[in-house]
Every structure is written in C-alpha cells, then in structure tokens.
JSON list of C-alpha atoms in Angstrom, two decimals:
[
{"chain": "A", "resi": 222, "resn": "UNK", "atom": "CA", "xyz": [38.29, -67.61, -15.84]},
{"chain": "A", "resi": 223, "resn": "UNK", "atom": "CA", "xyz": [36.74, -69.39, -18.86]},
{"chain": "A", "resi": 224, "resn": "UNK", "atom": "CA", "xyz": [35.89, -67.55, -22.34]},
{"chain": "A", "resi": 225, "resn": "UNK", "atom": "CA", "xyz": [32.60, -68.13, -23.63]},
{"chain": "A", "resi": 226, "resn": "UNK", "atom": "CA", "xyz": [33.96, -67.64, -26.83]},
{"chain": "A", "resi": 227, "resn": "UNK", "atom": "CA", "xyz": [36.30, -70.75, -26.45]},
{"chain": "A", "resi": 228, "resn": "UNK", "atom": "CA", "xyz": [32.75, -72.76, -26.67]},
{"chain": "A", "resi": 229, "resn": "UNK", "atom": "CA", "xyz": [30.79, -71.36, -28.97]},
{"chain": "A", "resi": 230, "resn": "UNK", "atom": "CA", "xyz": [30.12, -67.67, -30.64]},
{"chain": "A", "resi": 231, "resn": "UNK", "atom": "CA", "xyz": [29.39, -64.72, -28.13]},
{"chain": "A", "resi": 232, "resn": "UNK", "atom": "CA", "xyz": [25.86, -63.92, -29.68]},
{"chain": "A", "resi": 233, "resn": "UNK", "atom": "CA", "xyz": [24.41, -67.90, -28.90]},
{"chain": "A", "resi": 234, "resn": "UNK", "atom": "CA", "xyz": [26.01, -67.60, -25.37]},
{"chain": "A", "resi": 235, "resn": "UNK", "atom": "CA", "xyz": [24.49, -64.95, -24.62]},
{"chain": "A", "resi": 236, "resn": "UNK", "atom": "CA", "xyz": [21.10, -66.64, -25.94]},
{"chain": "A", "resi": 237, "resn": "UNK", "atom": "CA", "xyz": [21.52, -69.59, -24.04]},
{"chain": "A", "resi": 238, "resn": "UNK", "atom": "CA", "xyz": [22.48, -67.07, -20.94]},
{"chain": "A", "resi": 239, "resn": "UNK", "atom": "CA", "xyz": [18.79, -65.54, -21.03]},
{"chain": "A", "resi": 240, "resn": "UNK", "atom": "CA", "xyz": [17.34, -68.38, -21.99]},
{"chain": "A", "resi": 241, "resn": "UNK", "atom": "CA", "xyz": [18.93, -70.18, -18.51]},
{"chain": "A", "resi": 242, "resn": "UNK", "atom": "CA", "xyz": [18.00, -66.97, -16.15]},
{"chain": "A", "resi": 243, "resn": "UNK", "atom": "CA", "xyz": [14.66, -66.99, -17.85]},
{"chain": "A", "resi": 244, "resn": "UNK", "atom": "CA", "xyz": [14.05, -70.76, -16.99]},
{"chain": "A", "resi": 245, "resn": "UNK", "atom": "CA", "xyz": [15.08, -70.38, -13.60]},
{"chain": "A", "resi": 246, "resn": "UNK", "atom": "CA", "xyz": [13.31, -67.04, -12.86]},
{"chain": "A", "resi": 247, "resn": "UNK", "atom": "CA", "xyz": [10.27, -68.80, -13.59]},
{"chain": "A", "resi": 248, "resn": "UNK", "atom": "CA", "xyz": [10.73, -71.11, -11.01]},
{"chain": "A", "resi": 249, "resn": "UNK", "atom": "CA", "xyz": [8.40, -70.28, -8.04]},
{"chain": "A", "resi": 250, "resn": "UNK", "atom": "CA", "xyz": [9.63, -68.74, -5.24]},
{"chain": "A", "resi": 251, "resn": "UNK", "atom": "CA", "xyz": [10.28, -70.47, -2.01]},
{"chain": "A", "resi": 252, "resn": "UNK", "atom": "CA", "xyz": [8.53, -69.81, 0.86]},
{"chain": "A", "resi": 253, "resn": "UNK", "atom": "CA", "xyz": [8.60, -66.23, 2.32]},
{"chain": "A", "resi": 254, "resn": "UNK", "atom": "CA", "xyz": [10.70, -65.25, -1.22]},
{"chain": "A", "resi": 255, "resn": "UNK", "atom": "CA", "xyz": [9.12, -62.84, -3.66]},
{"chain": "A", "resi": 256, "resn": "UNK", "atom": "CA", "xyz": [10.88, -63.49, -6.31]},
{"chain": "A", "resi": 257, "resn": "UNK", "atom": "CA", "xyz": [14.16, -66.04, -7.51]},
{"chain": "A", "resi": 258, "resn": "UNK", "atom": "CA", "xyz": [17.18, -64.36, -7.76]},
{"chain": "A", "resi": 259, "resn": "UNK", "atom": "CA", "xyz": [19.95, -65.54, -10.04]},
{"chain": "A", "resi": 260, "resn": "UNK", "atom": "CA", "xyz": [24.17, -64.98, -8.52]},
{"chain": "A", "resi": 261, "resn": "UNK", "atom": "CA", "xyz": [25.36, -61.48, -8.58]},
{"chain": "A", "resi": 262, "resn": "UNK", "atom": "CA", "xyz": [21.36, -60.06, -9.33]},
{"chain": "A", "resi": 263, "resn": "UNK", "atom": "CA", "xyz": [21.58, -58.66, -5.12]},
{"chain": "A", "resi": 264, "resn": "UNK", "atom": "CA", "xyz": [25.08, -57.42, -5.68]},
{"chain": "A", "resi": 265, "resn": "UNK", "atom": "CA", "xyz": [24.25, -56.16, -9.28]},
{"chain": "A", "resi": 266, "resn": "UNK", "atom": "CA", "xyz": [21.03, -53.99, -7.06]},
{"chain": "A", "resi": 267, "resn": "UNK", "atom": "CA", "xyz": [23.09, -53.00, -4.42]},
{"chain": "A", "resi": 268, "resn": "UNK", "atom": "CA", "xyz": [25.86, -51.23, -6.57]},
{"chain": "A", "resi": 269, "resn": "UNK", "atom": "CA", "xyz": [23.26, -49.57, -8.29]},
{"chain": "A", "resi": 270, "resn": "UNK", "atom": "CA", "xyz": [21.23, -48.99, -5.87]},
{"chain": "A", "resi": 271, "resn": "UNK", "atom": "CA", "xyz": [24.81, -46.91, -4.08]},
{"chain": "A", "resi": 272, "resn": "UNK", "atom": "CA", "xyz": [25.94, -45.75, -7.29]},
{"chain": "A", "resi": 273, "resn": "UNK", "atom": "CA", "xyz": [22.57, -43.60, -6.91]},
{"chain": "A", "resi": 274, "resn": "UNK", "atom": "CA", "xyz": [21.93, -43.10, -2.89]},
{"chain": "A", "resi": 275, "resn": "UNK", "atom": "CA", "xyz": [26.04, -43.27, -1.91]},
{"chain": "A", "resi": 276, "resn": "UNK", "atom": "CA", "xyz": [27.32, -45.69, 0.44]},
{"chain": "A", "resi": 277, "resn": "UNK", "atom": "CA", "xyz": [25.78, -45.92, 3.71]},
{"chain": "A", "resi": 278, "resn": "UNK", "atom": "CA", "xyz": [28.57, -45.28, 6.37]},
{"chain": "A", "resi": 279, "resn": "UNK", "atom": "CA", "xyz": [27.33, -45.07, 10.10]},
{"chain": "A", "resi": 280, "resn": "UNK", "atom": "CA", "xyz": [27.87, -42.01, 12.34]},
{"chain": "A", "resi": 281, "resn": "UNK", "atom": "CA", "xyz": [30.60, -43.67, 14.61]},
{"chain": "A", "resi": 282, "resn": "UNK", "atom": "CA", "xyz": [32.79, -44.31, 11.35]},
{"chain": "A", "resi": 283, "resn": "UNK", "atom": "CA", "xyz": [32.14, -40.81, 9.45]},
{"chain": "A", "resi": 284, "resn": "UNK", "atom": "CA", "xyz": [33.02, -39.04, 12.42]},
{"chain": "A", "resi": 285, "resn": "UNK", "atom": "CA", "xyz": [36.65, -40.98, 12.79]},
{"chain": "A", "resi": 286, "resn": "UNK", "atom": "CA", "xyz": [37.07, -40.44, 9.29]},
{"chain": "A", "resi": 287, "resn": "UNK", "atom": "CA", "xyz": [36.48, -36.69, 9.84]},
{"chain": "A", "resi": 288, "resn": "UNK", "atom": "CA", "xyz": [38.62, -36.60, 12.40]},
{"chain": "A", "resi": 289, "resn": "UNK", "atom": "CA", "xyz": [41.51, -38.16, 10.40]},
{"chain": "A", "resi": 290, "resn": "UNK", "atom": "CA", "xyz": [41.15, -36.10, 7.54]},
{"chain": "A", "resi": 291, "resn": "UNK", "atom": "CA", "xyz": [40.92, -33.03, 9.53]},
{"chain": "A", "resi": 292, "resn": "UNK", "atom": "CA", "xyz": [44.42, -32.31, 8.46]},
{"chain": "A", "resi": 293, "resn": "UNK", "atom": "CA", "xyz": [43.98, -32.90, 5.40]},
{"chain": "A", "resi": 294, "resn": "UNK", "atom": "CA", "xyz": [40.29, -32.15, 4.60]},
{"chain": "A", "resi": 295, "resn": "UNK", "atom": "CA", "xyz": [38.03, -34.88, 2.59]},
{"chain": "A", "resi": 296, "resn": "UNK", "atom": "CA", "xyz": [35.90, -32.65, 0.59]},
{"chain": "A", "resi": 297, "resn": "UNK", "atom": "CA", "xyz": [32.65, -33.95, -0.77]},
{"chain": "A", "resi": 298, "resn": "UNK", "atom": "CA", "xyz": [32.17, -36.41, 2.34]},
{"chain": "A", "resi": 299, "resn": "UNK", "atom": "CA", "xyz": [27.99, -36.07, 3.59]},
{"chain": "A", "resi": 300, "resn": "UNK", "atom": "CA", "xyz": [25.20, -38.17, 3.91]},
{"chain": "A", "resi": 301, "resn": "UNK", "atom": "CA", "xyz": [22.92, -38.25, 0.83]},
{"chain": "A", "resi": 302, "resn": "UNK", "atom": "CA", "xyz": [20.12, -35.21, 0.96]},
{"chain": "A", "resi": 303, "resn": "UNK", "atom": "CA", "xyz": [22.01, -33.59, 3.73]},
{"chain": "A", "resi": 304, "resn": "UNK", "atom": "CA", "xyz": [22.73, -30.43, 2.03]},
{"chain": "A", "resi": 305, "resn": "UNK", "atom": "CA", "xyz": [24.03, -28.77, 5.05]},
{"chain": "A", "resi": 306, "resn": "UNK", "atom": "CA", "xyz": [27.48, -30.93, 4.98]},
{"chain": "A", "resi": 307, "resn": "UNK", "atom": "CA", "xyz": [27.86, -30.78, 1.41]},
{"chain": "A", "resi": 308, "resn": "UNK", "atom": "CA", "xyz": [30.75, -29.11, 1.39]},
{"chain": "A", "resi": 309, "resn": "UNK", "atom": "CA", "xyz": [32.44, -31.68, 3.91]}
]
C-alpha cells in the first residue's frame, strides 16, 4: 500500500483525485456503455446497493442454511419485504 501523504499533502491528493475521475468520466462511453465507470465505482454500488436491499441468496442455498441452523436457529434470516419470515 502507498500513502498519499508520502507524496504530497492529503487535501491536493484528493484534488488531483477528482480532478482525474472527472477527466475520465467525461470521456464518452463506449459502445453499448451508458456511462464510464472508474475501479471500485460497481463494487462501491453494489455494497450499497446490499447494505440497503440485503444480500441476494438463492432458494437452494437459504434452505441448506436453514436446515443447518435448525439446531441452532439463525434469527433474522428472510428475503427483503418478506415479512412473513421475518422472524427466521
């Protein structure tokens, strides 16, 4: 890992930061694109995105986790805006 601060003073690497995702987010799009992403902008949408909705997790897998925790119940385990296995 490398410390900004090693280079120059936080505040004018952060400036230079914008200023580089601005210059490249202004860069058309290529070709069936809607927009230019910069690294870690999907990742940074998808954790927000589940740190809203949950984490999808498909029927096969809930159910075996069910069933392994039915000894020891997982409470709080449901599929977002299913209010009927709330309580897990």
């Amino acid at each position: 890992m490398l410390d900004p601060k090693s280079f120059c003073p936080i505040d004018e690497f952060k400036r230079l930061m914008d200023g580089l995702v601005a210059y490249i987010k202004s860069s058309p799009p290529a070709a069936g694109f809607d927009e230019v992403l910069v690294p870690g902008e999907p990742e940074f949408r998808t954790l927000r995105r589940r740190s809203i909705e949950g984490i999808p997790i498909d029927p096969v897998t809930l159910s075996a986790i069910r069933d392994h925790a039915s000894d020891d119940p997982i409470h709080g385990i449901r599929r977002v805006g299913d209010a009927d296995e709330a309580s897990g």
